[in-house]
Tab-separated table of C-alpha atoms in Angstrom:
chain	number	residue	atom	x	y	z
A	107	MET	CA	11.273	-82.424	-117.335
A	108	GLU	CA	13.587	-79.266	-118.073
A	109	ASP	CA	14.562	-81.141	-121.325
A	110	LEU	CA	10.693	-82.135	-122.412
A	111	GLN	CA	9.867	-78.539	-121.501
A	112	GLY	CA	12.495	-76.797	-123.448
A	113	ASP	CA	11.776	-78.679	-126.153
A	114	LEU	CA	8.242	-77.854	-125.939
A	115	ASN	CA	8.715	-74.471	-125.521
A	116	GLU	CA	11.075	-74.178	-128.557
A	117	TYR	CA	8.196	-75.685	-131.001
A	118	PHE	CA	6.077	-73.075	-129.825
A	119	TYR	CA	7.997	-69.968	-130.511
A	120	ARG	CA	9.220	-71.288	-133.948
A	121	ASN	CA	5.251	-72.272	-134.746
A	122	LEU	CA	4.443	-68.820	-133.210
A	123	LYS	CA	6.424	-66.907	-136.085
A	124	ALA	CA	5.009	-69.174	-138.951
A	125	LYS	CA	1.523	-69.438	-137.742
A	126	SER	CA	-1.167	-67.293	-135.916
A	127	HIS	CA	-0.968	-67.689	-131.881
A	128	THR	CA	-4.271	-69.752	-131.660
A	129	ARG	CA	-2.375	-72.484	-134.242
A	130	ALA	CA	0.858	-72.557	-132.406
A	131	ARG	CA	-1.059	-72.831	-128.948
A	132	LEU	CA	-3.202	-75.853	-130.303
A	133	ASN	CA	0.161	-77.414	-131.889
A	134	TYR	CA	1.567	-76.914	-128.221
A	135	ILE	CA	-1.322	-79.013	-126.982
A	136	LEU	CA	-0.912	-81.451	-129.577
A	137	ASP	CA	2.978	-81.688	-128.933
A	138	VAL	CA	2.286	-82.152	-125.113
A	139	LEU	CA	0.067	-84.938	-125.921
A	140	LYS	CA	2.706	-86.550	-128.417
A	141	PHE	CA	5.318	-86.418	-125.631
A	142	PHE	CA	3.152	-88.937	-123.099
A	143	ARG	CA	5.475	-91.954	-122.752
A	144	LEU	CA	6.424	-94.602	-120.163
A	145	TYR	CA	9.799	-92.791	-119.613
A	146	THR	CA	8.246	-89.367	-119.205
A	147	ILE	CA	5.391	-90.387	-116.922
A	148	ARG	CA	6.042	-89.553	-113.539
A	149	LYS	CA	5.124	-92.728	-111.029
A	150	PRO	CA	2.791	-92.271	-108.391
A	151	GLU	CA	3.516	-91.950	-105.143
A	152	PHE	CA	2.166	-95.150	-103.695
A	153	ILE	CA	4.006	-97.246	-106.237
A	154	ASN	CA	7.346	-95.817	-104.808
A	155	LEU	CA	6.060	-96.278	-101.067
A	156	LEU	CA	5.043	-99.986	-101.821
A	157	ILE	CA	8.896	-100.278	-103.444
A	158	ASN	CA	9.874	-98.852	-100.061
A	159	TRP	CA	7.797	-101.183	-97.411
A	160	ILE	CA	9.192	-104.121	-99.603
A	161	MET	CA	12.641	-102.940	-99.413
A	162	ILE	CA	12.239	-102.349	-95.361
A	163	GLY	CA	10.753	-106.359	-95.395
A	164	SER	CA	14.287	-106.851	-97.265
A	165	TYR	CA	16.508	-105.032	-94.681
A	166	ILE	CA	14.833	-106.643	-91.909
A	167	LYS	CA	15.287	-109.889	-92.879
A	168	THR	CA	18.598	-109.466	-93.913
A	169	SER	CA	19.515	-107.858	-90.671
A	170	GLY	CA	18.039	-110.750	-88.829
A	171	ARG	CA	20.180	-113.017	-90.661
A	172	ASN	CA	23.719	-111.297	-89.828
A	173	ILE	CA	22.793	-110.551	-86.382
A	174	VAL	CA	22.111	-114.532	-85.918
A	175	ARG	CA	25.107	-115.398	-88.212
A	176	ASN	CA	27.630	-113.172	-85.660
A	177	LYS	CA	26.030	-114.356	-82.646
A	178	LEU	CA	29.238	-113.326	-80.577
A	179	PHE	CA	29.101	-109.922	-81.902
A	180	SER	CA	25.308	-109.525	-81.492
A	181	ALA	CA	25.513	-110.862	-78.088
A	182	ILE	CA	28.398	-108.593	-76.595
A	183	ASN	CA	26.685	-105.433	-78.112
A	184	ILE	CA	22.909	-106.309	-76.709
A	185	VAL	CA	24.096	-106.936	-73.876
A	186	GLY	CA	26.444	-103.973	-73.087
A	187	LEU	CA	23.751	-102.062	-74.228
A	188	SER	CA	20.803	-103.254	-72.370
A	189	VAL	CA	22.759	-102.936	-69.204
A	190	SER	CA	23.309	-99.507	-70.114
A	191	MET	CA	20.031	-98.812	-71.087
A	192	SER	CA	18.571	-100.561	-67.676
A	193	VAL	CA	21.003	-98.042	-65.831
A	194	GLY	CA	19.299	-95.165	-67.947
A	195	LEU	CA	15.732	-96.324	-67.265
A	196	LEU	CA	16.757	-96.221	-63.660
A	197	VAL	CA	17.635	-92.748	-63.387
A	198	VAL	CA	14.643	-91.777	-65.626
A	199	ALA	CA	11.963	-93.157	-63.220
A	200	PHE	CA	14.093	-91.715	-60.312
A	201	ILE	CA	14.343	-88.588	-61.375
A	202	PHE	CA	10.389	-88.775	-62.631
A	203	ASP	CA	9.528	-89.842	-58.879
A	204	LEU	CA	11.428	-87.270	-57.254
A	205	THR	CA	10.088	-84.543	-59.472
A	206	SER	CA	6.853	-86.125	-58.618
A	207	TYR	CA	6.989	-85.216	-54.996
A	208	ASP	CA	3.624	-83.443	-53.477
A	209	ASN	CA	1.998	-83.236	-56.617
A	210	PHE	CA	-1.259	-84.403	-54.864
A	211	HIS	CA	-1.496	-81.091	-52.945
A	212	GLU	CA	-4.232	-79.078	-54.586
A	213	LYS	CA	-2.141	-75.857	-53.649
A	214	GLN	CA	1.392	-77.141	-54.834
A	215	ASP	CA	1.985	-74.770	-57.209
A	216	ARG	CA	1.199	-71.741	-54.560
A	217	ILE	CA	2.678	-73.508	-51.620
A	218	TYR	CA	6.177	-72.174	-50.287
A	219	ARG	CA	8.649	-73.246	-47.634
A	220	VAL	CA	10.033	-70.453	-45.517
A	221	ILE	CA	13.896	-71.213	-45.063
A	222	THR	CA	16.577	-69.499	-42.808
A	223	SER	CA	20.053	-68.658	-43.665
A	224	ASP	CA	21.835	-68.549	-40.726
A	225	ALA	CA	25.289	-66.337	-41.105
A	226	ARG	CA	27.660	-65.997	-38.227
A	227	THR	CA	30.712	-63.884	-37.845
A	228	ASN	CA	33.549	-65.730	-39.920
A	229	GLN	CA	31.761	-68.476	-40.561
A	230	PRO	CA	29.921	-69.693	-43.826
A	231	PRO	CA	25.950	-69.240	-43.930
A	232	MET	CA	24.085	-72.561	-42.867
A	233	LYS	CA	21.071	-73.154	-44.790
A	234	LEU	CA	17.811	-74.630	-42.677
A	235	ALA	CA	14.679	-75.994	-43.906
A	236	SER	CA	13.361	-74.530	-40.648
A	237	THR	CA	12.570	-71.014	-38.824
A	238	SER	CA	11.910	-70.161	-35.368
A	239	VAL	CA	8.457	-70.462	-34.170
A	240	LYS	CA	8.286	-66.490	-33.628
A	241	ALA	CA	8.995	-66.295	-37.032
A	242	GLY	CA	6.162	-68.342	-38.207
A	243	LYS	CA	4.084	-66.330	-35.670
A	244	GLU	CA	4.843	-63.108	-37.137
A	245	ILE	CA	4.316	-64.202	-40.561
A	246	LYS	CA	0.797	-65.525	-39.621
A	247	GLU	CA	-0.002	-62.661	-37.894
A	248	SER	CA	1.525	-59.567	-39.401
A	249	LEU	CA	2.914	-60.379	-43.276
A	250	ALA	CA	0.791	-59.279	-46.036
A	251	GLY	CA	0.237	-60.870	-49.159
A	252	VAL	CA	-0.099	-64.387	-47.721
A	253	GLU	CA	-3.436	-66.576	-47.895
A	254	GLU	CA	-2.617	-69.319	-45.215
A	255	VAL	CA	0.127	-69.940	-43.112
A	256	THR	CA	0.652	-73.265	-40.974
A	257	LEU	CA	3.099	-73.877	-38.450
A	258	VAL	CA	4.587	-77.602	-37.969
A	259	TYR	CA	6.975	-78.333	-35.022
A	260	ASN	CA	9.031	-81.466	-35.239
A	261	GLY	CA	9.951	-83.920	-32.144
A	262	PHE	CA	6.368	-85.342	-31.217
A	263	GLY	CA	6.518	-88.979	-30.681
A	264	GLY	CA	6.798	-91.562	-28.194
A	265	ASP	CA	5.257	-94.816	-26.753
A	266	ALA	CA	1.686	-94.631	-27.335
A	267	THR	CA	-0.760	-96.748	-25.090
A	268	VAL	CA	-4.312	-97.427	-25.527
A	269	ASP	CA	-5.647	-99.996	-23.380
A	270	LYS	CA	-2.869	-102.680	-23.066
A	271	THR	CA	-1.649	-102.146	-25.993
A	272	THR	CA	1.534	-99.979	-26.445
A	273	VAL	CA	3.551	-99.082	-29.749
A	274	PRO	CA	5.625	-96.363	-30.566
A	275	ILE	CA	4.129	-93.730	-32.887
A	276	SER	CA	6.289	-90.610	-34.244
A	277	GLY	CA	4.820	-87.210	-35.615
A	278	LEU	CA	4.555	-83.409	-35.680
A	279	TRP	CA	3.091	-80.946	-33.963
A	280	ALA	CA	0.736	-79.040	-36.418
A	281	ASP	CA	-1.706	-75.599	-35.955
A	282	GLU	CA	-5.494	-75.886	-37.231
A	283	SER	CA	-4.604	-74.446	-40.722
A	284	PHE	CA	-2.800	-77.525	-41.705
A	285	PHE	CA	-5.337	-78.818	-43.599
A	286	LYS	CA	-5.816	-75.543	-44.849
A	287	VAL	CA	-2.696	-75.848	-46.734
A	288	PHE	CA	-2.185	-79.321	-47.605
A	289	SER	CA	-4.419	-81.902	-49.279
A	290	PHE	CA	-3.864	-84.323	-46.801
A	291	ARG	CA	-7.204	-86.381	-46.497
A	292	LEU	CA	-9.041	-87.007	-43.338
A	293	LEU	CA	-11.049	-90.240	-43.146
A	294	GLN	CA	-12.693	-89.271	-40.215
A	295	GLY	CA	-13.179	-86.241	-38.447
A	296	ASP	CA	-13.359	-82.335	-39.494
A	297	PRO	CA	-9.971	-80.851	-41.013
A	298	LEU	CA	-10.874	-77.304	-39.754
A	299	THR	CA	-11.191	-78.239	-35.907
A	300	ALA	CA	-8.862	-81.581	-35.869
A	301	LEU	CA	-6.112	-79.798	-34.458
A	302	LYS	CA	-7.605	-76.759	-32.978
A	303	SER	CA	-7.804	-77.614	-29.201
A	304	PRO	CA	-5.227	-78.602	-27.028
A	305	TYR	CA	-4.582	-82.527	-26.816
A	306	SER	CA	-5.969	-82.981	-30.031
A	307	LEU	CA	-4.374	-85.854	-32.426
A	308	VAL	CA	-4.945	-87.023	-35.725
A	309	LEU	CA	-3.792	-90.633	-36.696
A	310	THR	CA	-2.814	-92.011	-39.923
A	311	GLU	CA	-4.579	-95.175	-40.994
A	312	LYS	CA	-2.066	-97.437	-40.276
A	313	SER	CA	-0.927	-96.186	-36.657
A	314	ALA	CA	-4.813	-95.971	-35.801
A	315	LYS	CA	-4.983	-99.893	-36.627
A	316	LYS	CA	-1.958	-100.626	-34.812
A	317	LEU	CA	-3.301	-98.866	-31.845
A	318	PHE	CA	-7.237	-99.613	-32.012
A	319	GLY	CA	-7.378	-102.679	-34.286
A	320	SER	CA	-11.010	-102.566	-36.634
A	321	THR	CA	-12.338	-100.422	-33.566
A	322	ASN	CA	-13.550	-96.829	-34.617
A	323	ALA	CA	-10.688	-94.608	-33.142
A	324	LEU	CA	-12.371	-91.173	-33.694
A	325	GLY	CA	-12.996	-90.048	-30.146
A	326	LYS	CA	-11.196	-92.179	-28.385
A	327	THR	CA	-7.932	-91.476	-25.677
A	328	VAL	CA	-4.462	-92.197	-26.216
A	329	LYS	CA	-1.959	-91.878	-23.466
A	330	LEU	CA	1.677	-90.346	-24.558
A	331	ASP	CA	4.068	-90.558	-21.421
A	332	THR	CA	2.023	-89.024	-18.633
A	333	LEU	CA	-0.593	-87.199	-21.145
A	334	GLU	CA	-3.840	-87.955	-22.775
A	335	TYR	CA	-4.655	-87.284	-26.347
A	336	THR	CA	-8.334	-87.608	-27.673
A	337	VAL	CA	-8.117	-88.851	-31.175
A	338	THR	CA	-10.067	-86.050	-33.683
A	339	GLY	CA	-9.165	-87.458	-36.823
A	340	VAL	CA	-8.037	-90.150	-39.009
A	341	LEU	CA	-5.859	-89.587	-41.693
A	342	LYS	CA	-5.059	-91.742	-44.912
A	343	ASP	CA	-2.122	-92.809	-44.950
A	344	ILE	CA	0.858	-90.634	-46.423
A	345	PRO	CA	1.352	-90.963	-50.049
A	346	LYS	CA	5.002	-92.501	-50.800
A	347	LEU	CA	5.955	-89.228	-52.739
A	348	SER	CA	5.644	-86.747	-49.895
A	349	HIS	CA	8.698	-84.840	-48.553
A	350	MET	CA	6.765	-84.619	-45.370
A	351	ARG	CA	6.318	-87.880	-43.425
A	352	PHE	CA	4.552	-88.300	-40.340
A	353	GLU	CA	2.278	-91.147	-38.179
A	354	SER	CA	0.627	-88.802	-36.408
A	355	LEU	CA	-0.024	-85.281	-36.111
A	356	ALA	CA	-0.699	-83.204	-32.369
A	357	SER	CA	-2.127	-79.890	-32.106
A	358	PHE	CA	0.493	-77.231	-32.104
A	359	SER	CA	-1.373	-75.317	-29.191
A	360	THR	CA	-0.390	-78.616	-27.226
A	361	VAL	CA	3.217	-77.854	-27.306
A	362	GLU	CA	2.794	-74.443	-26.791
A	363	LEU	CA	1.253	-75.055	-23.052
A	364	GLN	CA	4.264	-77.409	-22.494
A	365	GLN	CA	7.113	-75.037	-23.803
A	366	PRO	CA	7.430	-71.778	-21.974
A	367	ASN	CA	8.267	-68.599	-23.152
A	368	THR	CA	11.677	-68.482	-21.239
A	369	GLU	CA	14.652	-66.576	-22.774
A	370	GLY	CA	16.433	-68.227	-25.573
A	371	GLY	CA	13.325	-71.074	-25.448
A	372	PHE	CA	10.252	-71.511	-27.346
A	373	LEU	CA	9.012	-68.062	-28.812
A	374	ASN	CA	13.005	-66.739	-29.304
A	375	TRP	CA	13.793	-65.282	-32.908
A	376	GLU	CA	17.366	-67.762	-32.755
A	377	SER	CA	15.560	-71.073	-31.800
A	378	ILE	CA	15.373	-72.036	-35.495
A	379	TYR	CA	15.935	-75.726	-35.739
A	380	MET	CA	12.636	-77.237	-34.936
A	381	ASN	CA	9.953	-75.424	-36.518
A	382	TYR	CA	8.708	-75.334	-40.056
A	383	THR	CA	6.673	-72.502	-41.423
A	384	TYR	CA	4.670	-73.317	-44.579
A	385	LEU	CA	2.205	-70.362	-46.564
A	386	VAL	CA	0.228	-70.322	-49.184
A	387	VAL	CA	0.415	-67.068	-51.628
A	388	PRO	CA	-2.701	-66.056	-53.541
A	389	GLU	CA	-3.163	-67.109	-56.933
A	390	LYS	CA	-2.123	-63.177	-58.210
A	391	GLY	CA	0.392	-62.844	-55.647
A	392	ASP	CA	3.786	-60.990	-56.093
A	393	ILE	CA	6.294	-63.135	-54.638
A	394	GLN	CA	9.042	-60.506	-54.881
A	395	THR	CA	6.887	-58.131	-52.820
A	396	LEU	CA	6.768	-60.902	-50.180
A	397	GLN	CA	10.184	-61.762	-50.099
A	398	THR	CA	10.936	-57.991	-49.747
A	399	ASN	CA	8.521	-58.350	-46.546
A	400	LEU	CA	10.503	-61.237	-45.148
A	401	ASN	CA	13.642	-59.120	-45.466
A	402	ASN	CA	12.412	-56.046	-43.842
A	403	LEU	CA	11.239	-58.816	-40.742
A	404	SER	CA	14.552	-60.462	-40.674
A	405	ARG	CA	16.359	-56.918	-40.720
A	406	ILE	CA	13.866	-55.681	-37.630
A	407	GLU	CA	14.717	-58.879	-35.602
A	408	ASN	CA	18.343	-58.805	-36.375
A	409	THR	CA	18.970	-55.573	-34.976
A	410	PRO	CA	19.509	-56.476	-31.364
A	411	LEU	CA	21.715	-59.434	-32.588
A	412	THR	CA	25.531	-59.525	-32.279
A	413	ASN	CA	27.796	-61.544	-34.631
A	414	ARG	CA	24.840	-63.464	-36.135
A	415	LYS	CA	22.161	-62.556	-38.851
A	416	ILE	CA	19.100	-64.775	-39.442
A	417	ASN	CA	17.615	-64.568	-42.703
A	418	LEU	CA	14.330	-65.863	-44.174
A	419	SER	CA	13.576	-66.503	-47.707
A	420	LEU	CA	10.823	-68.718	-49.693
A	421	GLN	CA	11.426	-72.172	-51.147
A	422	PRO	CA	8.654	-73.814	-53.878
A	423	LEU	CA	7.086	-76.593	-52.535
A	424	LYS	CA	8.008	-78.480	-55.772
A	425	LYS	CA	11.856	-77.905	-55.174
A	426	ILE	CA	11.918	-79.370	-51.648
A	427	SER	CA	12.591	-82.583	-52.475
A	428	ILE	CA	15.958	-81.528	-54.325
A	429	GLY	CA	16.838	-78.876	-51.837
A	430	GLY	CA	19.123	-80.633	-49.635
A	431	HIS	CA	19.037	-78.256	-46.892
A	432	VAL	CA	20.032	-79.095	-43.106
A	433	ASN	CA	17.435	-80.556	-40.829
A	434	GLU	CA	15.308	-81.658	-43.738
A	435	MET	CA	11.776	-83.117	-42.591
A	436	GLY	CA	11.740	-86.165	-44.833
A	437	PRO	CA	14.035	-87.525	-47.274
A	438	THR	CA	15.979	-85.081	-50.212
A	439	MET	CA	18.602	-85.380	-52.985
A	440	ASN	CA	21.260	-82.816	-53.084
A	441	VAL	CA	21.260	-81.541	-56.796
A	442	ILE	CA	24.926	-82.093	-57.157
A	443	ALA	CA	24.521	-85.431	-56.513
A	444	LEU	CA	21.415	-85.918	-58.979
A	445	TRP	CA	23.638	-84.232	-61.651
A	446	VAL	CA	26.749	-86.620	-60.830
A	447	GLY	CA	24.294	-89.677	-61.186
A	448	ILE	CA	23.187	-88.314	-64.583
A	449	GLY	CA	26.844	-87.650	-65.526
A	450	LEU	CA	27.708	-91.131	-64.474
A	451	THR	CA	24.758	-93.119	-66.641
A	452	CYS	CA	25.716	-91.003	-69.637
A	453	ILE	CA	29.123	-92.255	-69.188
A	454	ILE	CA	27.992	-95.571	-69.109
A	455	ILE	CA	25.740	-95.351	-72.190
A	456	LEU	CA	28.690	-94.002	-74.028
A	457	SER	CA	30.757	-96.555	-73.083
A	458	ALA	CA	28.504	-99.206	-74.593
A	459	CYS	CA	28.171	-97.209	-77.618
A	460	PHE	CA	31.975	-97.044	-78.267
A	461	ASN	CA	32.003	-100.617	-77.688
A	462	TYR	CA	29.454	-101.058	-80.609
A	463	THR	CA	31.340	-98.802	-82.877
A	464	ASN	CA	34.887	-100.658	-81.967
A	465	LEU	CA	33.562	-103.549	-82.645
A	466	SER	CA	31.804	-102.581	-85.950
A	467	ILE	CA	35.142	-101.192	-86.900
A	468	ALA	CA	36.822	-104.677	-86.317
A	469	ARG	CA	34.441	-105.967	-88.882
A	470	SER	CA	34.654	-103.532	-91.615
A	471	MET	CA	36.919	-105.573	-93.806
A	472	ARG	CA	34.471	-108.285	-93.718
A	473	ARG	CA	31.297	-106.039	-94.015
A	474	SER	CA	33.605	-104.511	-97.303
A	475	ARG	CA	33.205	-107.522	-98.967
A	476	GLU	CA	29.625	-107.796	-98.538
A	477	VAL	CA	29.121	-104.339	-99.762
A	478	GLY	CA	31.184	-104.603	-102.933
A	479	ILE	CA	28.887	-107.715	-103.727
A	480	ARG	CA	25.867	-105.598	-103.160
A	481	LYS	CA	27.012	-102.881	-105.381
A	482	VAL	CA	28.018	-105.609	-108.301
A	483	ILE	CA	24.311	-107.289	-108.100
A	484	GLY	CA	22.687	-103.597	-108.310
A	485	ALA	CA	22.322	-102.218	-104.832
A	486	LEU	CA	22.463	-98.439	-104.477
A	487	LYS	CA	24.216	-96.366	-102.043
A	488	ASN	CA	21.052	-95.730	-100.182
A	489	HIS	CA	19.834	-99.235	-100.119
A	490	ILE	CA	23.380	-100.022	-98.066
A	491	VAL	CA	22.985	-97.519	-95.888
A	492	TRP	CA	19.528	-98.079	-94.838
A	493	GLN	CA	20.783	-101.828	-94.303
A	494	PHE	CA	23.228	-100.678	-92.104
A	495	VAL	CA	20.905	-98.420	-90.037
A	496	THR	CA	18.346	-101.058	-90.206
A	497	GLU	CA	20.689	-103.639	-88.628
A	498	SER	CA	21.720	-100.900	-85.962
A	499	VAL	CA	18.105	-100.236	-84.772
A	500	ILE	CA	16.974	-104.005	-84.543
A	501	ILE	CA	20.328	-104.576	-82.304
A	502	ALA	CA	19.289	-101.433	-80.090
A	503	LEU	CA	15.725	-102.524	-79.952
A	504	LEU	CA	16.532	-106.198	-78.811
A	505	ALA	CA	18.585	-104.261	-76.114
A	506	LEU	CA	15.913	-101.986	-74.969
A	507	CYS	CA	13.679	-104.957	-74.626
A	508	PHE	CA	16.377	-106.927	-72.330
A	509	SER	CA	16.767	-103.774	-70.658
A	510	PHE	CA	13.386	-103.083	-69.485
A	511	LEU	CA	13.259	-106.704	-68.239
A	512	LEU	CA	16.327	-105.809	-66.066
A	513	PHE	CA	14.873	-102.586	-64.950
A	514	LEU	CA	11.775	-104.744	-64.041
A	515	VAL	CA	14.014	-106.835	-61.754
A	516	LEU	CA	16.009	-104.189	-60.442
A	517	ARG	CA	13.535	-101.291	-59.699
A	518	THR	CA	12.529	-102.355	-56.313
A	519	GLN	CA	15.959	-101.909	-55.187
A	520	PHE	CA	16.910	-98.768	-56.621
A	521	VAL	CA	13.821	-96.973	-57.761
A	522	SER	CA	11.676	-97.794	-54.361
A	523	LEU	CA	11.937	-94.215	-53.009
A	524	ASN	CA	11.988	-95.529	-49.291
A	525	SER	CA	15.466	-97.253	-50.056
A	526	PHE	CA	17.058	-95.654	-52.794
A	527	ILE	CA	16.491	-92.030	-51.650
A	528	ASP	CA	17.577	-92.790	-48.142
A	529	SER	CA	20.872	-94.206	-49.565
A	530	LEU	CA	21.444	-91.211	-51.307
A	531	VAL	CA	19.812	-88.647	-49.141
A	532	SER	CA	22.180	-85.482	-48.169
């Protein structure tokens, strides 16, 4: 194009000297028309596209023949890649499930758990998922910048008796604000009053069926040890991706009646091992201001303590599953263990890639003859490059298909959060 354009411009300036401007322009147009030849006209894009599609078909056909002809080489690469990819799929599925914990709560982005740092003299601080009941009540009654607060106390459960049926159930004590913070669905009962009165009991759908069968459980009495509880609600079974797992909920006012406020007892600032405090921050709430208020509360309560400091901080609900604190309510994964698993997976995949590279290098002499013959019959450099790329892509896709089938077989053992997380729980 540059040569033709240069010639046309040269003719134009030559004619401009010998003729008028109008005649020179007219001759320029005629010269352009004269240069319309097959070798000067650019081919339409769809023709190049058609040629490329034809070549892709040729690449795929040739690659398939090479894979079938070199069965051992292909089998080793496909099996090695499929095993490594299946491990990668397991880890990806596991991480996806781990980051999907508690997504069903409507206020998930605004729910925080109050955690505790217990620092003693000459000892490293211990990070606890729990807080004291006193801290929870102080936050609920006097802390500014909080929309809702609920207290959850661990340890409820035992042998539940209904008529002649006795089955063990486990659960938690929770106050009346529990269903204002969390979006656990009540099938029967009023979420605002279900946990308000002493000796109220909310059962999950599964535990209600164990105790009452097909009979309506609402309003019935359940005897637990020497105490009788009234069923005030039936809860839909807890989703698997919930950090909080229980079969029943008893009203927090019940445990308050059972636990006298003695020195070092239930309402003591230092009793930090059984109670859990969750709060909801307003939509435009300031987390930094809230944390400052918690620091002030900790400083005031720590004043009479010697050789010990108990500090409160906030943990987002979405980070509980990878928190790894002491005395968690459910299964969690330590962040370090998670990164170690990801690193090992990357090593396995890289090993399979290196194996493929080494085997390809071992076959390089034979492939060099193939490249030479293809060049002799007219193949261009990019044709040969795309031929090898297509062959690698086909092997990778076949390995991915086999790895997905292997993943489907193994996922119940490795991705199931009831078994896999428990084996790696910190």
